[in-house]
Amino acid sequence: MKLNISPEHFEEIIKKAYSLDSVFLLKLISEGTDVRQMCEGNVKIETLYTNLIRKGLITEEDKITLLGNELLEFINKPFIAKIVKPK
């Protein structure tokens, strides 16, 4: 797996209160990795996973939401626009 994150992408991700750890975990979920197994015995990963649910990027069933898909699409595109994060 490869994430092409430019400095502009990084700045926009941080502005929207996401972390690169969260983006990486979201990417793993999108590729079908069993993240729940990774959470067992690792409090940091479990906290990141919980934050993905809390921020509305994934559902409790590990399905990526529309907001999560928009974030992944934003990272995969050349930097043109800003992330639109609903309030």
PDB file of C-alpha atoms in Angstrom:
ATOM      1  CA  MET A   1       0.000   0.000   0.000  1.00  0.00           C
ATOM      2  CA  LYS A   2       1.232   3.449  -0.845  1.00  0.00           C
ATOM      3  CA  LEU A   3      -0.078   6.821   0.282  1.00  0.00           C
ATOM      4  CA  ASN A   4       0.974   9.804  -1.795  1.00  0.00           C
ATOM      5  CA  ILE A   5       0.482  12.687   0.587  1.00  0.00           C
ATOM      6  CA  SER A   6       1.858  16.037  -0.475  1.00  0.00           C
ATOM      7  CA  PRO A   7       2.675  18.818   1.980  1.00  0.00           C
ATOM      8  CA  GLU A   8      -0.577  20.504   0.935  1.00  0.00           C
ATOM      9  CA  HIS A   9      -2.539  17.310   1.649  1.00  0.00           C
ATOM     10  CA  PHE A  10      -0.818  16.992   5.021  1.00  0.00           C
ATOM     11  CA  GLU A  11      -1.638  20.576   5.964  1.00  0.00           C
ATOM     12  CA  GLU A  12      -5.293  20.160   5.002  1.00  0.00           C
ATOM     13  CA  ILE A  13      -5.605  16.845   6.869  1.00  0.00           C
ATOM     14  CA  ILE A  14      -4.198  18.402  10.038  1.00  0.00           C
ATOM     15  CA  LYS A  15      -6.472  21.452   9.705  1.00  0.00           C
ATOM     16  CA  LYS A  16      -9.485  19.144   9.711  1.00  0.00           C
ATOM     17  CA  ALA A  17      -8.310  17.432  12.930  1.00  0.00           C
ATOM     18  CA  TYR A  18      -7.409  14.110  11.319  1.00  0.00           C
ATOM     19  CA  SER A  19      -4.086  12.409  11.921  1.00  0.00           C
ATOM     20  CA  LEU A  20      -1.947  10.492   9.472  1.00  0.00           C
ATOM     21  CA  ASP A  21      -2.364   7.480  11.769  1.00  0.00           C
ATOM     22  CA  SER A  22      -6.117   7.689  11.268  1.00  0.00           C
ATOM     23  CA  VAL A  23      -5.744   8.074   7.509  1.00  0.00           C
ATOM     24  CA  PHE A  24      -3.471   5.023   7.385  1.00  0.00           C
ATOM     25  CA  LEU A  25      -5.900   2.957   9.475  1.00  0.00           C
ATOM     26  CA  LEU A  26      -8.776   4.065   7.230  1.00  0.00           C
ATOM     27  CA  LYS A  27      -6.771   2.978   4.186  1.00  0.00           C
ATOM     28  CA  LEU A  28      -6.137  -0.437   5.793  1.00  0.00           C
ATOM     29  CA  ILE A  29      -9.867  -0.852   6.391  1.00  0.00           C
ATOM     30  CA  SER A  30     -10.621   0.116   2.796  1.00  0.00           C
ATOM     31  CA  GLU A  31      -8.269  -2.652   1.649  1.00  0.00           C
ATOM     32  CA  GLY A  32     -10.060  -5.241   3.772  1.00  0.00           C
ATOM     33  CA  THR A  33      -7.608  -5.595   6.666  1.00  0.00           C
ATOM     34  CA  ASP A  34      -9.139  -6.943   9.877  1.00  0.00           C
ATOM     35  CA  VAL A  35      -8.405  -3.984  12.112  1.00  0.00           C
ATOM     36  CA  ARG A  36     -10.322  -5.391  15.070  1.00  0.00           C
ATOM     37  CA  GLN A  37      -7.706  -8.117  15.352  1.00  0.00           C
ATOM     38  CA  MET A  38      -4.987  -5.445  15.378  1.00  0.00           C
ATOM     39  CA  CYS A  39      -6.825  -3.645  18.207  1.00  0.00           C
ATOM     40  CA  GLU A  40      -6.578  -6.626  20.531  1.00  0.00           C
ATOM     41  CA  GLY A  41      -3.849  -5.875  23.032  1.00  0.00           C
ATOM     42  CA  ASN A  42      -2.929  -2.523  21.466  1.00  0.00           C
ATOM     43  CA  VAL A  43      -4.571   0.436  23.164  1.00  0.00           C
ATOM     44  CA  LYS A  44      -3.225   3.006  20.699  1.00  0.00           C
ATOM     45  CA  ILE A  45      -4.657   1.260  17.646  1.00  0.00           C
ATOM     46  CA  GLU A  46      -7.931   0.674  19.483  1.00  0.00           C
ATOM     47  CA  THR A  47      -8.131   4.399  20.280  1.00  0.00           C
ATOM     48  CA  LEU A  48      -7.483   5.303  16.630  1.00  0.00           C
ATOM     49  CA  TYR A  49     -10.162   2.837  15.562  1.00  0.00           C
ATOM     50  CA  THR A  50     -12.662   4.298  18.037  1.00  0.00           C
ATOM     51  CA  ASN A  51     -11.865   7.794  16.776  1.00  0.00           C
ATOM     52  CA  LEU A  52     -12.627   6.723  13.196  1.00  0.00           C
ATOM     53  CA  ILE A  53     -16.078   5.648  14.359  1.00  0.00           C
ATOM     54  CA  ARG A  54     -16.577   8.770  16.484  1.00  0.00           C
ATOM     55  CA  LYS A  55     -15.589  11.092  13.631  1.00  0.00           C
ATOM     56  CA  GLY A  56     -17.957   9.300  11.259  1.00  0.00           C
ATOM     57  CA  LEU A  57     -15.320   7.888   8.897  1.00  0.00           C
ATOM     58  CA  ILE A  58     -16.407   4.270   9.446  1.00  0.00           C
ATOM     59  CA  THR A  59     -19.415   2.503  10.897  1.00  0.00           C
ATOM     60  CA  GLU A  60     -19.445   0.060  13.807  1.00  0.00           C
ATOM     61  CA  GLU A  61     -19.436  -2.741  11.184  1.00  0.00           C
ATOM     62  CA  ASP A  62     -16.160  -1.470   9.638  1.00  0.00           C
ATOM     63  CA  LYS A  63     -17.896  -0.036   6.579  1.00  0.00           C
ATOM     64  CA  ILE A  64     -16.395   3.173   5.256  1.00  0.00           C
ATOM     65  CA  THR A  65     -18.868   6.042   5.292  1.00  0.00           C
ATOM     66  CA  LEU A  66     -19.331   8.702   2.642  1.00  0.00           C
ATOM     67  CA  LEU A  67     -17.131  11.041   4.682  1.00  0.00           C
ATOM     68  CA  GLY A  68     -14.432   8.351   4.921  1.00  0.00           C
ATOM     69  CA  ASN A  69     -14.553   7.765   1.169  1.00  0.00           C
ATOM     70  CA  GLU A  70     -14.259  11.492   0.529  1.00  0.00           C
ATOM     71  CA  LEU A  71     -11.134  11.625   2.689  1.00  0.00           C
ATOM     72  CA  LEU A  72      -9.568   8.690   0.839  1.00  0.00           C
ATOM     73  CA  GLU A  73     -10.443  10.234  -2.532  1.00  0.00           C
ATOM     74  CA  PHE A  74      -8.953  13.553  -1.410  1.00  0.00           C
ATOM     75  CA  ILE A  75      -5.645  11.873  -0.617  1.00  0.00           C
ATOM     76  CA  ASN A  76      -5.519  10.047  -3.946  1.00  0.00           C
ATOM     77  CA  LYS A  77      -6.068  13.174  -6.044  1.00  0.00           C
ATOM     78  CA  PRO A  78      -3.538  15.866  -6.825  1.00  0.00           C
ATOM     79  CA  PHE A  79      -4.037  18.742  -4.414  1.00  0.00           C
ATOM     80  CA  ILE A  80      -6.679  21.013  -5.896  1.00  0.00           C
ATOM     81  CA  ALA A  81      -9.240  21.802  -3.250  1.00  0.00           C
ATOM     82  CA  LYS A  82      -9.786  21.634   0.446  1.00  0.00           C
ATOM     83  CA  ILE A  83     -11.577  18.903   2.392  1.00  0.00           C
ATOM     84  CA  VAL A  84     -15.197  19.745   3.056  1.00  0.00           C
ATOM     85  CA  LYS A  85     -15.919  18.573   6.573  1.00  0.00           C
ATOM     86  CA  PRO A  86     -19.564  18.856   7.618  1.00  0.00           C
ATOM     87  CA  LYS A  87     -20.285  20.433  10.965  1.00  0.00           C
TER      88      LYS A  87
END
